[in-house]
Coordinates of C-alpha atoms in Angstrom, one line a residue:
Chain A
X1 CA 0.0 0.0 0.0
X2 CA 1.4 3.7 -0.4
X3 CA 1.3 5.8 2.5
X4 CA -1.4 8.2 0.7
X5 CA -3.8 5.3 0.4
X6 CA -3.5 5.3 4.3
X7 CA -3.4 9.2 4.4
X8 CA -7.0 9.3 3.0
X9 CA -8.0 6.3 4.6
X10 CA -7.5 8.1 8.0
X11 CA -8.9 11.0 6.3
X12 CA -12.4 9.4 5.3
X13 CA -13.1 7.4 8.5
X14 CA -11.8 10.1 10.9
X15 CA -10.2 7.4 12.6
X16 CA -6.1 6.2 13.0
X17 CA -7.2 2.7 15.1
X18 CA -5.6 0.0 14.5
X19 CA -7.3 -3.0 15.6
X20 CA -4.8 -6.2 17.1
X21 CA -5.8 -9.8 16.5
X22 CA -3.8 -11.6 18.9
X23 CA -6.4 -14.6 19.5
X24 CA -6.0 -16.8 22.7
X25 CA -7.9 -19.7 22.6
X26 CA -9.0 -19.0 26.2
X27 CA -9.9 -15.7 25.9
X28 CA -12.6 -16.4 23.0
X29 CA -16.4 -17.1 23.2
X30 CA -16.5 -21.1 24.3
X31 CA -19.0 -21.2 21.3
X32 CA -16.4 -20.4 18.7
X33 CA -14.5 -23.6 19.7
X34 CA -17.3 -26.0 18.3
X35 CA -16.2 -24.4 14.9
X36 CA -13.5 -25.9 12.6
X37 CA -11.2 -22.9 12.6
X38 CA -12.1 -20.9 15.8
X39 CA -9.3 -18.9 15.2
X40 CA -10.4 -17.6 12.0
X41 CA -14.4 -17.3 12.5
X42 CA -13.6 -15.0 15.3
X43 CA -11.3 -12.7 13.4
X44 CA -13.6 -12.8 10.6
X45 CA -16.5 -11.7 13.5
X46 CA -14.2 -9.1 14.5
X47 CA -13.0 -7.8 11.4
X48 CA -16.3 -7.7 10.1
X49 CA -17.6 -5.7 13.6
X50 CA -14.8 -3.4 13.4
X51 CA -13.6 -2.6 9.9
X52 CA -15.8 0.9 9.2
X53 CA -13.7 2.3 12.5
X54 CA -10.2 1.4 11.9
X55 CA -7.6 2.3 9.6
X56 CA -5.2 -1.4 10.3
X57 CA -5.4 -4.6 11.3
X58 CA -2.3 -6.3 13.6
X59 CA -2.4 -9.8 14.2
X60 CA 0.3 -10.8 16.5
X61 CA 2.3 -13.9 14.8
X62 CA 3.4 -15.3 18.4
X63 CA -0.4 -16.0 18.9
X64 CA -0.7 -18.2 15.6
X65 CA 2.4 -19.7 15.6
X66 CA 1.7 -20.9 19.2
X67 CA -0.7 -22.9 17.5
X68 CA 1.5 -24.7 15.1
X69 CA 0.0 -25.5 11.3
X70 CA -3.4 -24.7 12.4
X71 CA -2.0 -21.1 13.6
X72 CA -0.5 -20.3 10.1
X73 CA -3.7 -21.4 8.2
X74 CA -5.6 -19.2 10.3
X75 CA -3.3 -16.6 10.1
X76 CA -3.2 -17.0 6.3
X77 CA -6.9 -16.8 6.1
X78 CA -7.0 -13.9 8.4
X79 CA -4.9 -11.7 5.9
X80 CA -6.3 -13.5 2.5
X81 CA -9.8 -12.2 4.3
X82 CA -8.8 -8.4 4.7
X83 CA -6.7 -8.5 1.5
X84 CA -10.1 -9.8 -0.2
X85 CA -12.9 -8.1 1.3
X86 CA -11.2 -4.9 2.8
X87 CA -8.3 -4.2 0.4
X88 CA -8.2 -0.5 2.1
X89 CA -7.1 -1.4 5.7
X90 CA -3.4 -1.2 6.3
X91 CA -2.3 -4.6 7.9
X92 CA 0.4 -5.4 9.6
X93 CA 2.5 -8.3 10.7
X94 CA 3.8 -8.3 14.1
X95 CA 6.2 -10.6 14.2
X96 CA 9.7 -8.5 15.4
X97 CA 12.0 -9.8 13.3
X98 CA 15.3 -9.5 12.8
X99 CA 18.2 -11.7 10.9
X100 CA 21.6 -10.8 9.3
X101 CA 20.3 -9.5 5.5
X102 CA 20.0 -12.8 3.4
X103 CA 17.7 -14.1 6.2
X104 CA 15.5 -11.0 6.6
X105 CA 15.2 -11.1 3.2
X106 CA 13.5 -14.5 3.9
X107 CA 11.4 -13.1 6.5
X108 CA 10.5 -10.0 4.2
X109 CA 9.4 -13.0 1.7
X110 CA 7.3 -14.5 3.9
X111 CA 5.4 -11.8 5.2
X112 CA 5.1 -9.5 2.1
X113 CA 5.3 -12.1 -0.6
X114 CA 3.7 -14.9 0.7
X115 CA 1.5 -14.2 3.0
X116 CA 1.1 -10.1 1.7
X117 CA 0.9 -7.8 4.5
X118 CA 1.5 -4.0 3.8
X119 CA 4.2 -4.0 6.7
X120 CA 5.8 -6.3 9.0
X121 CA 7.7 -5.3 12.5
X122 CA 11.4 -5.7 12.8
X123 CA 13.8 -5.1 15.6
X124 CA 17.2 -2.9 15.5
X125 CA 19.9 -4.7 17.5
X126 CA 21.3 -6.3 14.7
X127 CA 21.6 -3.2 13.0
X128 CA 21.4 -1.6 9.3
X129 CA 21.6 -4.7 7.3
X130 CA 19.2 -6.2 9.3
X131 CA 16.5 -3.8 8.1
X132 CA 17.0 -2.7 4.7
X133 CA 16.1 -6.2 3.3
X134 CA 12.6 -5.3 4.1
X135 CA 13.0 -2.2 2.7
X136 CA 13.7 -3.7 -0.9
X137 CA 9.6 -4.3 -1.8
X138 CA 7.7 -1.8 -3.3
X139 CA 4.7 0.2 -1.2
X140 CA 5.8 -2.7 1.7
X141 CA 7.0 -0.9 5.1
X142 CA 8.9 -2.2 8.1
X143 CA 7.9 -1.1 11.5
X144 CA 11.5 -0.5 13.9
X145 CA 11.2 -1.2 17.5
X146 CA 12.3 2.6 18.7
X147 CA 10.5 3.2 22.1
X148 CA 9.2 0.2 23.9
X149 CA 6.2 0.9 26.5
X150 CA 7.1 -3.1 28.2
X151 CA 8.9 -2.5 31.7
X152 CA 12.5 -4.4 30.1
X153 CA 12.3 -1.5 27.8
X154 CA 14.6 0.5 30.3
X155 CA 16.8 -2.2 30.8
X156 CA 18.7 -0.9 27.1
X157 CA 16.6 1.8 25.4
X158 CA 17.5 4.3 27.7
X159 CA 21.3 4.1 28.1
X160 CA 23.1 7.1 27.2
X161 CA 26.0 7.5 24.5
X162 CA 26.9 10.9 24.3
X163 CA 23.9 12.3 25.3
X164 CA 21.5 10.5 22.9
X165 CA 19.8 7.6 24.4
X166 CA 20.1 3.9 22.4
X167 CA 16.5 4.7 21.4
X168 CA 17.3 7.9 19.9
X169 CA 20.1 6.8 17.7
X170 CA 18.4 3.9 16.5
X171 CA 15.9 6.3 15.0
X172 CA 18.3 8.4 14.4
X173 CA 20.4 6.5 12.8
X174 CA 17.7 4.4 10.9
X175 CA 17.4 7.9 8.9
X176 CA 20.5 7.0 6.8
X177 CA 19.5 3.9 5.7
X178 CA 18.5 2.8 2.3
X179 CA 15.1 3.3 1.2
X180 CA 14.3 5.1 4.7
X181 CA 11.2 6.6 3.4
X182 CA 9.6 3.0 4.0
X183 CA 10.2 3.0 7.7
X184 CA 7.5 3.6 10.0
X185 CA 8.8 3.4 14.4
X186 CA 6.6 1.5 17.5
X187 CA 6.6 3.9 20.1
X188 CA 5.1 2.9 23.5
X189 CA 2.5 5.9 24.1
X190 CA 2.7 5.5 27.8
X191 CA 5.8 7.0 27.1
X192 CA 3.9 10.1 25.3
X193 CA 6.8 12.7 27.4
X194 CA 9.0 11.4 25.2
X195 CA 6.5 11.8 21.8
X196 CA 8.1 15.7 21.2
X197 CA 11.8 14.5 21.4
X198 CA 10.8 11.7 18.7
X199 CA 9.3 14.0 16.5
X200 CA 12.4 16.3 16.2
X201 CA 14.2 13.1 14.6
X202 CA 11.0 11.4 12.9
X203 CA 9.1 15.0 11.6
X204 CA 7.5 12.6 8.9
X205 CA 6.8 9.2 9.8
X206 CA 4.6 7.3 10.8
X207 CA 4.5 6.0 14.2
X208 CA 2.6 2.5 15.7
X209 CA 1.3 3.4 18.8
X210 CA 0.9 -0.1 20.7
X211 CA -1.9 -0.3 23.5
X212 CA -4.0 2.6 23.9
X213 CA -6.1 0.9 26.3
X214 CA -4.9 -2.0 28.2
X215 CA -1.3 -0.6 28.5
X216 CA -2.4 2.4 29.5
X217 CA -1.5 5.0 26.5
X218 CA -3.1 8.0 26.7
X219 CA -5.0 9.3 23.5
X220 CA -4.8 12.9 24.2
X221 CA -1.0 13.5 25.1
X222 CA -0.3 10.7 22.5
X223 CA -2.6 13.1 19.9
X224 CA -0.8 16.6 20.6
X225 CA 2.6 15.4 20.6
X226 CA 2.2 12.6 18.2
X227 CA 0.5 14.3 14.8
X228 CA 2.0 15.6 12.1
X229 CA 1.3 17.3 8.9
X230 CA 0.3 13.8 7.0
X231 CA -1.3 12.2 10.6
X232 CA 1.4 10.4 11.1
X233 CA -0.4 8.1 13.7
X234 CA -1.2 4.5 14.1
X235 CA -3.0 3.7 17.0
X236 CA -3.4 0.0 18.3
X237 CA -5.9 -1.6 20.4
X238 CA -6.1 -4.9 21.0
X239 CA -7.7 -6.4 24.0
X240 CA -10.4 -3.4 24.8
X241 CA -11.9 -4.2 21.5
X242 CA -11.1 -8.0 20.6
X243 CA -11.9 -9.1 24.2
X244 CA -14.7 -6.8 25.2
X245 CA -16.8 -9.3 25.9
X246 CA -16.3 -13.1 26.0
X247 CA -19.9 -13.6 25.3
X248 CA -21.9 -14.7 22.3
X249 CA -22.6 -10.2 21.7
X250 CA -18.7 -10.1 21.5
X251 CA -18.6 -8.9 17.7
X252 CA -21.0 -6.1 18.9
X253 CA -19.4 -5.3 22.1
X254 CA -15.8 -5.0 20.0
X255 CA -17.7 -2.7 17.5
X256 CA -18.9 -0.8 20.2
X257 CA -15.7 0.3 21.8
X258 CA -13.8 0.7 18.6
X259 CA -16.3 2.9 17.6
X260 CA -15.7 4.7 20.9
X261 CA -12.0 4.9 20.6
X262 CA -12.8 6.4 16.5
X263 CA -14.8 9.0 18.4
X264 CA -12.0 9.8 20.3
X265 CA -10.0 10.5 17.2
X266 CA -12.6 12.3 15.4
X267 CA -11.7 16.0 16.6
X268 CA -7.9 15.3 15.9
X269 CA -8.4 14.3 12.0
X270 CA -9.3 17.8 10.1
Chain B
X1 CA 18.0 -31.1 27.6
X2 CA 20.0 -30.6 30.1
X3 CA 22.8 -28.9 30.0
X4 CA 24.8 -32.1 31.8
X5 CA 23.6 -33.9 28.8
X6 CA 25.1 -31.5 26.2
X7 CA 28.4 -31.8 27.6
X8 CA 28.4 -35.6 27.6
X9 CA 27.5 -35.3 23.7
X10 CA 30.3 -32.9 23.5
X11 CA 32.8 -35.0 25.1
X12 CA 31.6 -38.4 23.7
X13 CA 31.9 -37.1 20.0
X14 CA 34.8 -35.1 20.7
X15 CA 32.6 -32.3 19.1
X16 CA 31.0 -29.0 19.1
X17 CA 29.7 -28.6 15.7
X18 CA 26.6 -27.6 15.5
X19 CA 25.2 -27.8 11.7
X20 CA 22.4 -25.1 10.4
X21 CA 19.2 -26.7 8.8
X22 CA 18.8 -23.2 6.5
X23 CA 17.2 -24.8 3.0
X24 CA 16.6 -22.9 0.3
X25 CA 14.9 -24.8 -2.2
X26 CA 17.1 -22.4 -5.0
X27 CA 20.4 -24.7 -3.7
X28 CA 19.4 -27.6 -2.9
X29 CA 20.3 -30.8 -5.2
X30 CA 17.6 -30.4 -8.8
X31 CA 16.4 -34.1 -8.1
X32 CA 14.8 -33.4 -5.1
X33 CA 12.6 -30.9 -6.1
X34 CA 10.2 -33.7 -7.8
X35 CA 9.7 -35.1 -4.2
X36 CA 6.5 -34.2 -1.7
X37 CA 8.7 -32.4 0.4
X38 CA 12.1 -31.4 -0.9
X39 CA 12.7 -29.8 2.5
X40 CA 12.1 -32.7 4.7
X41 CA 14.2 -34.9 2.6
X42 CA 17.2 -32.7 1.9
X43 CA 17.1 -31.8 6.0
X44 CA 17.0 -35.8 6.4
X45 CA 19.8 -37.1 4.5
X46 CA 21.9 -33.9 5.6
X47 CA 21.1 -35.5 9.5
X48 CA 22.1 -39.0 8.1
X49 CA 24.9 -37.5 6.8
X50 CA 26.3 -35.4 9.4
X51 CA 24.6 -36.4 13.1
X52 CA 27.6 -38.6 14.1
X53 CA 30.2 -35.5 13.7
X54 CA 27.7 -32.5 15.4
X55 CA 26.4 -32.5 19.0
X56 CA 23.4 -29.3 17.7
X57 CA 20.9 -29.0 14.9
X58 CA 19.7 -25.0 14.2
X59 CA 17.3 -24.5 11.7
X60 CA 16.7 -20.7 10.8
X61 CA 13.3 -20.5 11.1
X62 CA 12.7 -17.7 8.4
X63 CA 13.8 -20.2 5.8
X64 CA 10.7 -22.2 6.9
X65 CA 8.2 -19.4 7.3
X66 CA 9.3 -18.3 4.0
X67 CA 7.9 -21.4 2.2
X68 CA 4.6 -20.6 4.4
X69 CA 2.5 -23.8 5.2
X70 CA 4.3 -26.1 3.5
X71 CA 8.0 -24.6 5.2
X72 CA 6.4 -25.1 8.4
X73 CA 5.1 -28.7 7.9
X74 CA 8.8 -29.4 6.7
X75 CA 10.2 -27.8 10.2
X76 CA 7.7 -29.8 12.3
X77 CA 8.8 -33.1 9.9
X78 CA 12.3 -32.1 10.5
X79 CA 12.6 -31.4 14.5
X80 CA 10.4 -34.4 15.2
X81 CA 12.8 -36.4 13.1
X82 CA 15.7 -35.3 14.9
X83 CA 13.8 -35.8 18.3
X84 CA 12.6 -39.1 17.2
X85 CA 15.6 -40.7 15.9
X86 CA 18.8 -38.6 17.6
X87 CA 17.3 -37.2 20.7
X88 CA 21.0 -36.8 21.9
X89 CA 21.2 -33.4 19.2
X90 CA 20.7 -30.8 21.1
X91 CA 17.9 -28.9 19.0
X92 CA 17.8 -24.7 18.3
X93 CA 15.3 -22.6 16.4
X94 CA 17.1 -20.0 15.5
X95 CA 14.2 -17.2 15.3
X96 CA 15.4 -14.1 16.8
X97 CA 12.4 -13.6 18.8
X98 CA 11.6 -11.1 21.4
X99 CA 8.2 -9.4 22.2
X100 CA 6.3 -8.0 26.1
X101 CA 6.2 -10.8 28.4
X102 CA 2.6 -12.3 27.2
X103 CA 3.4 -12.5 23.6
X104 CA 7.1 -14.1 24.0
X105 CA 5.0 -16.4 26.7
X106 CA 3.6 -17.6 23.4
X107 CA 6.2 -17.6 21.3
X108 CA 8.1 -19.8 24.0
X109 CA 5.0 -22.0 24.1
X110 CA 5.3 -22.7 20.2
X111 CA 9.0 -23.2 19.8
X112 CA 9.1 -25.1 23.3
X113 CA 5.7 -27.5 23.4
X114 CA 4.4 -27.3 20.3
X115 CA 7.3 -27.7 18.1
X116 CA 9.6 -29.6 21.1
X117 CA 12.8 -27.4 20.6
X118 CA 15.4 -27.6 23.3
X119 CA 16.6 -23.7 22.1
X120 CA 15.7 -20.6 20.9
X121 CA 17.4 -17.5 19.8
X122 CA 15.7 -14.2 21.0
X123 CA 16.7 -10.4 20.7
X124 CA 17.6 -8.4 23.6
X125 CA 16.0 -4.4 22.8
X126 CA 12.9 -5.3 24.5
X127 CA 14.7 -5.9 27.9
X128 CA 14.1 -8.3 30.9
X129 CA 10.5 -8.9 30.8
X130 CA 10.9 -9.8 26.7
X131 CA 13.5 -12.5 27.8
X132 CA 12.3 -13.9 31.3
X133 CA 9.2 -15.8 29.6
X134 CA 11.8 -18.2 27.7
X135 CA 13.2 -19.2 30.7
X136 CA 10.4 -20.9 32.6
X137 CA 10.0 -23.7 30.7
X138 CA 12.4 -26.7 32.5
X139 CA 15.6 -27.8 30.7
X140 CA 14.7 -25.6 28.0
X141 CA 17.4 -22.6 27.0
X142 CA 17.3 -19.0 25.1
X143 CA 20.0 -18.3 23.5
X144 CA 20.1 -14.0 23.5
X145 CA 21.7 -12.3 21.1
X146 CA 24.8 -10.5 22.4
X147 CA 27.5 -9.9 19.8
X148 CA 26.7 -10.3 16.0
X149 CA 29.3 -10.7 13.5
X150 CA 27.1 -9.0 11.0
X151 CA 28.0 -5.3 9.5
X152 CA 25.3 -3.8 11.0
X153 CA 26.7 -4.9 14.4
X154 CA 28.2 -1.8 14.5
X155 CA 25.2 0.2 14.4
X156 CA 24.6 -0.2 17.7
X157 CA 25.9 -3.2 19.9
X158 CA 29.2 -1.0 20.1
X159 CA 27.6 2.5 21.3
X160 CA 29.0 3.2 24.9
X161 CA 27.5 3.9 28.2
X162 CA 30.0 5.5 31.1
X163 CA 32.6 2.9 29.7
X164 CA 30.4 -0.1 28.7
X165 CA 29.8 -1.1 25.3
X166 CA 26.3 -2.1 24.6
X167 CA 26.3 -5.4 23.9
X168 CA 28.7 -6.0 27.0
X169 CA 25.6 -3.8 29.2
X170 CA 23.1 -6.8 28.3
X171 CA 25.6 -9.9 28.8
X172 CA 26.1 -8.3 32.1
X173 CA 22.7 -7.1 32.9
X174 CA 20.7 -10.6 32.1
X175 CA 22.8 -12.0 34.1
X176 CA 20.5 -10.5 36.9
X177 CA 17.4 -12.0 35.1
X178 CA 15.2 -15.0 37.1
X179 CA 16.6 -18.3 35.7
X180 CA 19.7 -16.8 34.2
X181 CA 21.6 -20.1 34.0
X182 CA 19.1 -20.8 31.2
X183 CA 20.4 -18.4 29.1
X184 CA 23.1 -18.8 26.5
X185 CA 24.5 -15.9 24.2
X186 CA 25.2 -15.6 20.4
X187 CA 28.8 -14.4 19.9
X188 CA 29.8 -13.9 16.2
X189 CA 32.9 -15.8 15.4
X190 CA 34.5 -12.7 13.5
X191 CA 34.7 -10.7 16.8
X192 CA 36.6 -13.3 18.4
X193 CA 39.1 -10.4 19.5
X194 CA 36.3 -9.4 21.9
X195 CA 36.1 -13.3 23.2
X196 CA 38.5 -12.7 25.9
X197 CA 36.2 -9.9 27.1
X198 CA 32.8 -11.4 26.6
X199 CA 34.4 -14.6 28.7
X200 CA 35.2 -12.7 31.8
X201 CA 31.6 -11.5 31.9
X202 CA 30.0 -15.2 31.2
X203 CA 32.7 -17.3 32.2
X204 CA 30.3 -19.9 32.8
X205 CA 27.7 -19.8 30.0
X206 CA 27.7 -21.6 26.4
X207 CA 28.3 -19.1 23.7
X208 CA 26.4 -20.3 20.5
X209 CA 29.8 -19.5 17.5
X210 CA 27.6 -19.0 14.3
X211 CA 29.5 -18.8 10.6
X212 CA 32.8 -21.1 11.3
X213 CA 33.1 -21.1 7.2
X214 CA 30.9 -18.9 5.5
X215 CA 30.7 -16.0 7.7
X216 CA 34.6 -16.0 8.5
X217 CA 34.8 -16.7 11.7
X218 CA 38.3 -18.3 12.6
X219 CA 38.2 -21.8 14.6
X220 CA 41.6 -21.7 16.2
X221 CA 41.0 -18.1 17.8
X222 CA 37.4 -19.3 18.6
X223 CA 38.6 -22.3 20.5
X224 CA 42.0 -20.8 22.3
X225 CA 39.6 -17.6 23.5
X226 CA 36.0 -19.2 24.3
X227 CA 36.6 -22.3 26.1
X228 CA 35.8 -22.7 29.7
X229 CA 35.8 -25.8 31.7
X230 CA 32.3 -27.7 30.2
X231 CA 33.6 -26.2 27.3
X232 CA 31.2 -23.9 27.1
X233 CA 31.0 -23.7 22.9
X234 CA 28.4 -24.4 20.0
X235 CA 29.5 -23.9 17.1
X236 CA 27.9 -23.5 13.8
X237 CA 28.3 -24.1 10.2
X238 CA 25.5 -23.9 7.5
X239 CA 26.6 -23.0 3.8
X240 CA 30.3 -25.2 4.4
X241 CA 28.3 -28.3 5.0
X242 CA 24.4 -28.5 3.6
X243 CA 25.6 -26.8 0.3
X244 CA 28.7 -28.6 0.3
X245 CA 28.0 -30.1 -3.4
X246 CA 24.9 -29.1 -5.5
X247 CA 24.6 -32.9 -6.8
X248 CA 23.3 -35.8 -6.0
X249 CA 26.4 -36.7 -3.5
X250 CA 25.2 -33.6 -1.3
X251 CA 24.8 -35.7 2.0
X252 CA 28.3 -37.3 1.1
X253 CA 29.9 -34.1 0.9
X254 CA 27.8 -32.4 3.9
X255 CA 29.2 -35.6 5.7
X256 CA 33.0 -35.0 4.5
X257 CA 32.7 -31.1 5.6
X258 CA 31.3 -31.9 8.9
X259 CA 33.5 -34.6 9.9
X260 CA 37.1 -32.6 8.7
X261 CA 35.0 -29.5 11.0
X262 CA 34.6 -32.1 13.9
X263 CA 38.4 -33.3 13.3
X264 CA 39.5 -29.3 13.8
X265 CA 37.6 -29.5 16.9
X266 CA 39.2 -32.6 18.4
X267 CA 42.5 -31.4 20.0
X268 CA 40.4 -28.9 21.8
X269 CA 38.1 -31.4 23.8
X270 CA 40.1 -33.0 26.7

């Protein structure tokens, strides 16, 4: 997808929600687990519920690859159902990765070839060559790992070189890489003090926002500090929506609160 | 596995060779391509071939996910071979993974229960809580990425903090993690300057050696600097053995490569 298509998405639906699908077999209605893909019908409920308030979709790969063969052929249906049906939502893999280049280039394969996500999310430690495989397809994107909102994210993120903190030069530094322009950053939003220092370095890109809602971002700090002149915002939420209720209403009870958090948006998106 | 057991395997086959499972089904011998699954076969007769000269087994996972469905059906054939048949090989999926605690919780859960791995490699930017979740699962290891040999090692693993290089801050720092001694580290061969260094930190911990062959790394300096009294060493070798010959004598020549490796190793192991 090229970043306009997303531009006007956000644009038409007054919305920047991205909506997670990381399924747990034990969080979903007990009624779903008669079916033969459980996985699947309730991502296809969700999506369905969900899809006129979001802008994304995220499925988790950890979640499906926990569940072995039948994991991938949901996750494969998952994504052949929104490429099919909703050919305008942005999706994303979440899968992390990170290889030395010949490897990620497998990875890149997999996700954007195969399986054809829009963007996959990749981790810095390994460094330049790591990334720019996945920066070698056309209108694909790789997410970087730049601010993590999980408590281990101070354990390295923060420690100083110079006076710029490891999570400022790998943005930074991610700047001068090839094919740049197709780099969007995750950047914990209950870390939204830190949203105006990582706008100096990123004026342009697009930033995932992981867990508005059950980790605690905050939508209005993450909203003044976080927009820019294209948006520039992708906000996730996955278990205040997907897990609103574990009942047989849970499509309508996801709908519901996405439809909340699109609300939410609404007066930021002019 | 325990790590009493790798040692054993270690001093039994006067070995440390681990051999990488990365099949790309552009190199592998023409003939097999007209089989059900070129994967599983070329990974079985490269075991035959090679188990009596390696103590370790790592397929890169991305080379599976690559191939989608059918590449992970061939890494479930392939581990469950090995498991079956030589469950002395000590077993790592080398995946690179790393995510917040409840989302590596599942990507241990795959790699450890549903796949039976003894290993995984995971990626330290995500800090403790990203890391802890592979180590809870009993006789089972993560291998943490600490020094790359890759280019883009430099990017970052070398920044300094009040005197500490990076990627000496998290050898020392997940040291301090619950169920440390269940951690291993990947050390690129190439840096083996920095052995000596990264030794007195972990003097007691394996140190997974990938790229003796291919990716340069030099087995004399290896051995001299990264020994420790269980010997404390896995190393790898992909492209030198499983790509050994392009014909239909692959597995001889994978066997030839692995057992002049193993020979190398010998004088070490006392």
């Amino acid at each position: 997808m090229q970043l306009q298509e997303l531009i006007e998405q956000i644009q038409q639906k007054k919305s920047m929600l991205c909506v997670g699908l990381d399924v747990d077999l034990e969080k979903i209605p007990k009624h779903l687990l008669e079916l033969d893909d459980p996985i699947f019908e309730f991502n296809k409920a969700i999506i369905e519920a969900t899809q006129e308030y979001c802008i994304a979709y995220k499925p988790n790969i950890a979640f499906y690859e926990a569940y072995g063969l039948k994991g991938w052929q949901a996750l494969q249906k998952t994504i052949n159902y929104i490429n099919e049906h909703y050919p305008e939502q942005f999706t994303i893999a979440d899968a992390k990765r990170g290889d030395i280049g010949n490897t990620s280039k497998m990875y890149a394969k997999a996700f954007f070839e195969d399986l054809n996500f829009d963007s996959v999310t990749v981790a810095p430690y390994m460094g330049k060559d790591s990334i720019e495989p996945f920066l070698q397809f056309k209108n694909k994107h790789a997410i970087m790992l730049g601010l993590t909102s999980n408590e281990g994210a101070k354990d390295f993120q923060f420690l100083e070189n110079k006076g710029t903190l490891l999570f400022e030069s790998v943005l930074k530094t991610s700047r001068t890489w090839v094919n740049s322009r197709q780099l969007m950053y995750v950047v914990g939003a209950t870390k939204s003090s830190y949203l105006k220092k990582i706008r100096q370095i990123l004026p342009d890109s697009f930033l995932l926002i992981p867990g508005v809602g059950a980790q605690g971002g905050n939508l209005k700090e993450v909203c003044e500090h976080g927009l820019n002149s294209t948006y520039g915002l992708i906000i996730n939420s996955t278990r205040g929506i997907i897990y609103a209720s574990q009942e047989e209403d849970f499509a309508i009870q996801a709908a519901y609160n996405a439809k909340a958090l699109q609300e939410q948006m609404e007066p930021y998106i002019t």
